[in-house]
Coordinates of C-alpha atoms in Angstrom, one line a residue:
Chain A
X1200 CA -31.9 2.2 18.0
X1201 CA -31.3 0.3 14.7
X1202 CA -29.2 -2.8 14.4
X1203 CA -27.4 -3.9 11.3
X1204 CA -25.4 -6.9 10.2
X1205 CA -22.8 -6.3 7.5
X1206 CA -21.1 -9.0 5.4
X1207 CA -17.9 -8.0 3.6
X1208 CA -16.5 -10.4 1.0
X1209 CA -13.9 -10.3 -1.7
X1210 CA -15.2 -9.6 -5.2
X1211 CA -15.4 -12.4 -7.6
X1212 CA -12.0 -12.9 -9.2
X1213 CA -10.1 -11.5 -6.3
X1214 CA -7.8 -14.2 -4.9
X1215 CA -8.5 -14.9 -1.2
X1216 CA -5.3 -16.4 0.3
X1217 CA -6.9 -17.4 3.7
X1218 CA -9.9 -19.0 1.8
X1219 CA -7.6 -20.9 -0.5
X1220 CA -5.6 -22.2 2.4
X1221 CA -8.8 -23.3 4.2
X1222 CA -9.9 -25.0 1.0
X1223 CA -6.7 -27.1 0.8
X1224 CA -6.7 -27.8 4.6
X1225 CA -10.3 -29.1 4.3
X1226 CA -9.3 -31.4 1.4
X1227 CA -6.4 -32.7 3.5
X1228 CA -8.9 -33.5 6.2
X1229 CA -10.8 -35.7 3.8
X1230 CA -13.6 -33.3 2.8
X1231 CA -13.3 -34.0 -0.9
X1232 CA -16.6 -32.4 -1.8
X1233 CA -15.5 -28.8 -1.0
X1234 CA -15.2 -26.8 -4.2
X1235 CA -14.6 -23.3 -2.9
X1236 CA -14.0 -21.5 0.4
X1237 CA -14.2 -17.7 0.6
X1238 CA -13.5 -15.9 3.9
X1239 CA -14.9 -12.5 4.6
X1240 CA -15.8 -10.2 7.5
X1241 CA -19.0 -10.0 9.6
X1242 CA -19.8 -6.7 11.3
X1243 CA -22.5 -6.0 13.9
X1244 CA -23.4 -2.3 14.0
X1245 CA -26.0 -0.7 16.2
X1246 CA -27.0 3.0 16.7
X1247 CA -29.3 5.7 15.7
X1248 CA -28.2 5.6 12.0
X1249 CA -30.0 5.1 8.8
X1250 CA -29.4 2.3 6.2
X1251 CA -28.1 5.0 3.9
X1252 CA -25.6 6.1 6.5
X1253 CA -24.4 2.6 7.0
X1254 CA -24.0 2.2 3.2
X1255 CA -21.8 5.2 3.2
X1256 CA -19.8 3.8 6.1
X1257 CA -19.2 0.6 4.1
X1258 CA -18.2 2.5 1.0
X1259 CA -15.7 4.7 2.8
X1260 CA -14.3 2.6 5.6
X1261 CA -15.7 -0.8 6.4
X1262 CA -15.2 -2.2 3.0
X1263 CA -12.8 -1.3 0.1
X1264 CA -14.9 -1.2 -3.1
X1265 CA -11.8 -1.8 -5.1
X1266 CA -11.6 -5.4 -3.9
X1267 CA -14.6 -6.1 -1.7
X1268 CA -18.4 -6.3 -2.0
X1269 CA -20.6 -5.7 1.0
X1270 CA -24.2 -6.6 2.0
X1271 CA -26.1 -4.9 4.8
X1272 CA -29.0 -6.6 6.5
X1273 CA -31.3 -4.6 8.8
X1274 CA -31.9 -6.7 12.0
X1275 CA -33.9 -4.0 13.8
X1276 CA -35.3 -0.8 12.4
Chain B
X681 CA 14.6 21.0 0.0
X682 CA 13.0 19.4 3.0
X683 CA 11.4 16.0 3.4
X684 CA 8.3 15.5 5.6
X685 CA 8.0 12.0 7.0
X686 CA 4.4 11.4 8.3
X687 CA 4.1 9.6 11.7
X688 CA 0.8 7.8 12.1
X689 CA 0.0 5.9 15.4
X690 CA 1.6 2.6 14.7
X691 CA 4.2 3.8 12.1
X692 CA 7.5 2.2 12.9
X693 CA 9.8 3.1 10.0
X694 CA 9.7 6.9 10.3
X695 CA 13.1 7.0 12.0
X696 CA 14.7 4.8 9.3
X697 CA 13.5 7.2 6.6
X698 CA 14.6 10.4 8.5
X699 CA 17.9 8.6 9.3
X700 CA 18.4 7.7 5.7
X701 CA 17.7 11.2 4.5
X702 CA 20.1 12.7 7.0
X703 CA 22.7 10.1 6.1
X704 CA 22.5 11.4 2.6
X705 CA 22.8 15.0 3.8
X706 CA 19.2 15.8 3.1
X707 CA 16.9 17.7 5.5
X708 CA 14.0 15.7 6.9
X709 CA 11.5 16.3 9.7
X710 CA 8.6 14.3 11.2
X711 CA 5.0 15.4 10.5
X712 CA 2.4 14.3 13.0
X713 CA -0.7 12.6 11.5
X714 CA -2.9 15.2 13.2
X715 CA -1.2 18.1 11.6
X716 CA -3.2 20.1 9.1
X717 CA -0.4 21.8 7.2
X718 CA 2.5 20.7 5.1
X719 CA 3.9 24.2 4.7
X720 CA 7.7 24.1 4.3
X721 CA 7.9 20.6 3.0
X722 CA 9.0 19.8 -0.6
X723 CA 8.5 16.1 -0.6
X724 CA 6.3 13.8 1.6
X725 CA 7.0 10.2 2.7
X726 CA 4.5 7.9 4.3
X727 CA 6.7 5.4 6.1
X728 CA 6.2 1.7 6.8
X729 CA 4.7 0.2 9.9
X730 CA 1.3 -0.8 11.2
X731 CA -0.8 2.4 11.3
X732 CA -3.8 1.9 13.6
X733 CA -2.8 -1.7 14.1
X734 CA -3.8 -2.6 10.5
X735 CA -7.4 -2.7 11.8
X736 CA -10.2 -3.1 9.3
X737 CA -7.6 -3.2 6.4
X738 CA -4.0 -2.0 6.3
X739 CA -4.1 1.8 5.8
X740 CA -7.9 2.0 5.9
X741 CA -8.0 4.2 9.1
X742 CA -4.8 6.1 8.5
X743 CA -6.3 7.3 5.2
X744 CA -8.7 9.5 7.3
X745 CA -6.0 11.1 9.5
X746 CA -6.3 14.9 9.3
X747 CA -2.9 15.2 7.6
X748 CA -4.1 13.0 4.7
X749 CA -6.4 15.8 3.4
X750 CA -3.2 17.9 3.0
X751 CA -1.2 15.0 1.5
X752 CA -4.0 14.5 -1.2
X753 CA -3.9 18.3 -1.9
X754 CA -0.1 18.3 -2.0
X755 CA -0.2 15.3 -4.5
X756 CA -2.8 17.0 -6.6
X757 CA -0.6 20.1 -6.9
X758 CA 2.1 17.8 -8.3
X759 CA 4.1 17.5 -5.0
X760 CA 6.2 14.3 -4.7
X761 CA 4.7 11.7 -2.4
X762 CA 6.4 8.4 -1.6
X763 CA 4.6 5.6 0.2
X764 CA 6.7 2.7 1.5
X765 CA 5.1 -0.5 2.6
X766 CA 2.3 0.6 4.9
X767 CA 2.6 4.0 3.2
X768 CA 1.9 2.3 -0.1
X769 CA -1.2 0.6 1.4
X770 CA -2.3 4.0 2.7
X771 CA -1.9 5.6 -0.8
X772 CA -4.1 2.9 -2.3
X773 CA -6.7 3.3 0.4
X774 CA -6.6 7.1 -0.2
X775 CA -7.1 6.4 -4.0
X776 CA -3.9 8.3 -4.8
X777 CA -2.8 5.0 -6.4
X778 CA -5.0 2.4 -8.0
X779 CA -5.5 -1.2 -6.8
X780 CA -5.1 -2.8 -3.4
X781 CA -2.7 -4.9 -1.4
X782 CA -4.0 -8.3 -0.2
X783 CA -2.6 -10.8 2.2
X784 CA 0.6 -12.6 0.9
X785 CA -0.3 -15.6 -1.2
X786 CA 1.5 -18.0 1.2
X787 CA -0.1 -16.4 4.3
X788 CA 3.4 -15.8 5.6
X789 CA 5.0 -12.6 6.8
X790 CA 8.0 -12.2 4.5
X791 CA 11.2 -10.4 5.7
X792 CA 14.1 -10.7 3.3
X793 CA 16.1 -9.1 0.6
X794 CA 14.6 -9.4 -2.9
X795 CA 15.8 -8.5 -6.4
X796 CA 13.8 -5.8 -8.1
X797 CA 13.8 -4.8 -11.7
X798 CA 13.3 -1.2 -12.8
X799 CA 10.6 -1.2 -15.4
X800 CA 9.5 2.4 -15.4
X801 CA 10.4 5.8 -14.0
X802 CA 8.8 8.5 -11.8
X803 CA 9.8 11.5 -9.8
X804 CA 11.3 9.2 -7.2
X805 CA 13.2 6.8 -9.3
X806 CA 14.8 7.3 -12.7
X807 CA 17.3 4.6 -13.5
X808 CA 18.0 2.8 -16.8
X809 CA 15.2 0.3 -17.4
X810 CA 16.3 -3.2 -16.6
X811 CA 18.5 -2.1 -13.7
X812 CA 18.3 -4.8 -10.9
X813 CA 18.3 -3.5 -7.3
X814 CA 18.4 -5.5 -4.1
X815 CA 16.1 -4.1 -1.4
X816 CA 14.5 -5.7 1.6
X817 CA 10.8 -6.5 1.9
X818 CA 9.1 -6.8 5.3
X819 CA 5.3 -7.3 5.0
X820 CA 2.3 -9.6 5.4
X821 CA 0.0 -7.7 2.9
X822 CA 2.1 -7.0 -0.2
X823 CA 0.1 -9.0 -2.7
X824 CA -0.8 -6.3 -5.2
X825 CA -4.0 -6.6 -7.1
X826 CA -6.2 -4.5 -9.4
X827 CA -8.7 -5.2 -12.1
X828 CA -7.7 -6.1 -15.7
X829 CA -8.5 -2.7 -17.1
X830 CA -6.3 -1.0 -14.5
X831 CA -3.4 -3.4 -15.1
X832 CA -3.6 -2.6 -18.8
X833 CA -3.5 1.1 -18.1
X834 CA -0.6 0.8 -15.7
X835 CA 1.4 -1.2 -18.2
X836 CA 0.5 1.1 -21.1
X837 CA 1.5 4.2 -19.2
X838 CA 4.7 2.8 -17.8
X839 CA 3.4 3.2 -14.3
X840 CA 4.8 -0.1 -13.1
X841 CA 8.1 1.3 -11.8
X842 CA 9.4 -1.9 -10.0
X843 CA 8.8 -5.6 -10.4
X844 CA 10.0 -8.5 -8.4
X845 CA 12.4 -10.5 -10.5
X846 CA 15.0 -13.3 -10.4
X847 CA 18.5 -12.3 -9.4
X848 CA 19.6 -12.0 -13.0
X849 CA 16.7 -9.6 -13.8
X850 CA 14.5 -12.1 -15.6
X851 CA 11.0 -13.0 -14.7
X852 CA 10.1 -16.6 -13.7
X853 CA 7.4 -18.1 -15.8
X854 CA 5.1 -18.7 -12.8
X855 CA 5.9 -15.3 -11.3
X856 CA 8.8 -13.9 -9.3
X857 CA 6.8 -12.1 -6.6
X858 CA 7.4 -13.8 -3.2
X859 CA 4.0 -12.5 -2.1
X860 CA 2.0 -13.5 -5.2
X861 CA 1.6 -9.9 -6.5
X862 CA -0.2 -9.5 -9.8
X863 CA 2.2 -9.2 -12.7
X864 CA 5.1 -9.3 -10.1
X865 CA 4.3 -5.6 -9.2
X866 CA 6.4 -4.3 -6.4
X867 CA 5.9 -0.5 -7.0
X868 CA 3.7 1.7 -9.1
X869 CA 3.3 5.5 -9.6
X870 CA 0.3 7.6 -10.7
X871 CA 0.0 8.9 -14.2
X872 CA 1.7 12.1 -13.4
X873 CA 4.6 10.3 -11.8
X874 CA 4.7 12.3 -8.6
X875 CA 3.0 9.7 -6.3
X876 CA 5.0 6.5 -5.9
X877 CA 4.2 3.5 -3.7
X878 CA 6.3 0.4 -3.2
X879 CA 6.3 -2.5 -0.8
X880 CA 10.1 -2.8 -0.4
X881 CA 12.0 -0.6 2.0
X882 CA 14.7 1.4 0.2
X883 CA 15.5 3.4 3.4
X884 CA 17.0 0.3 4.8
X885 CA 19.7 0.0 2.2
X886 CA 21.1 3.6 2.2
X887 CA 24.1 3.2 4.6
X888 CA 26.5 0.4 3.5
X889 CA 26.7 -0.5 7.2
X890 CA 23.2 -2.0 6.8
X891 CA 24.4 -4.1 3.8
X892 CA 23.8 -2.1 0.6
X893 CA 23.3 1.3 -1.0
X894 CA 20.6 0.4 -3.6
X895 CA 18.1 2.5 -1.7
X896 CA 19.9 5.8 -2.2
X897 CA 18.5 6.7 -5.6
X898 CA 14.9 6.6 -4.1
X899 CA 15.7 9.6 -2.0
X900 CA 18.3 11.5 -4.2
X901 CA 16.3 11.3 -7.4
X902 CA 13.5 13.5 -6.1
X903 CA 16.0 16.1 -4.9
X904 CA 17.5 16.3 -8.3
X905 CA 14.2 16.5 -10.1
X906 CA 12.9 19.2 -7.8
X907 CA 16.1 21.2 -8.4
X908 CA 15.6 20.8 -12.2
X909 CA 12.1 22.1 -11.9
X910 CA 13.2 25.1 -9.8
X911 CA 15.8 25.7 -12.5

């Protein structure tokens, strides 16, 4: 059984409301060095599926290519 | 002339749409999301709600409901399709309309009446440009976005049918969209004008009892247009 980790993030230039809010909240907490916060999704996926199949899952359902990028890492082949 | 109102698991505005149609004397029936035929329907409405609990992304799972294959085919044949709120989100996920709907800029669920300006026309709405309507919004993810090339195309083709505006119909310099939507976009149609998606809920302002009638043209226009086509 293969195990994958998938990271889904907003594309550059897409405004990320939760990220922007976290950014302001961190500044309010006194963390003045924070320049950018982007919040995304982390997905753990396991099964008898190939990397290509997981890529297709991301393109069709797990991410929306219109607004999001995704990165798949193979944890276990 | 019969409206089909699709019910997904988690839809919660289908009764409002069917009720609004019937109030106007129009025939409307529910269509289950598992159905694989739209035979007998002349116009399709994807109603508001929280299909599949909004999991993954709003509309992302509903897009793969069996009935959506038929909705796509219906739209490709030129059949009129309207997506309201979650229905709009489903239409973007299904790529029947460009762009996507992000979380509201202020991270707040917004539920109130807003002024909208008519900036274009489609099979579902054909009012004089500049007309101001007051229609309620009720959403957490209504912050429309698309890339620069798509926005240019939408504007060039007159596909931006509705924009959020000030009560007098003007646009505020820093934007009039309560949710942060790009270019104040509240509703867009496809190039052909038969597929229309909007975040506001016109079905809630059809009966004066609920405080307005500005939503009536959204349902009556398509009836008139279909009758014209049928000659």
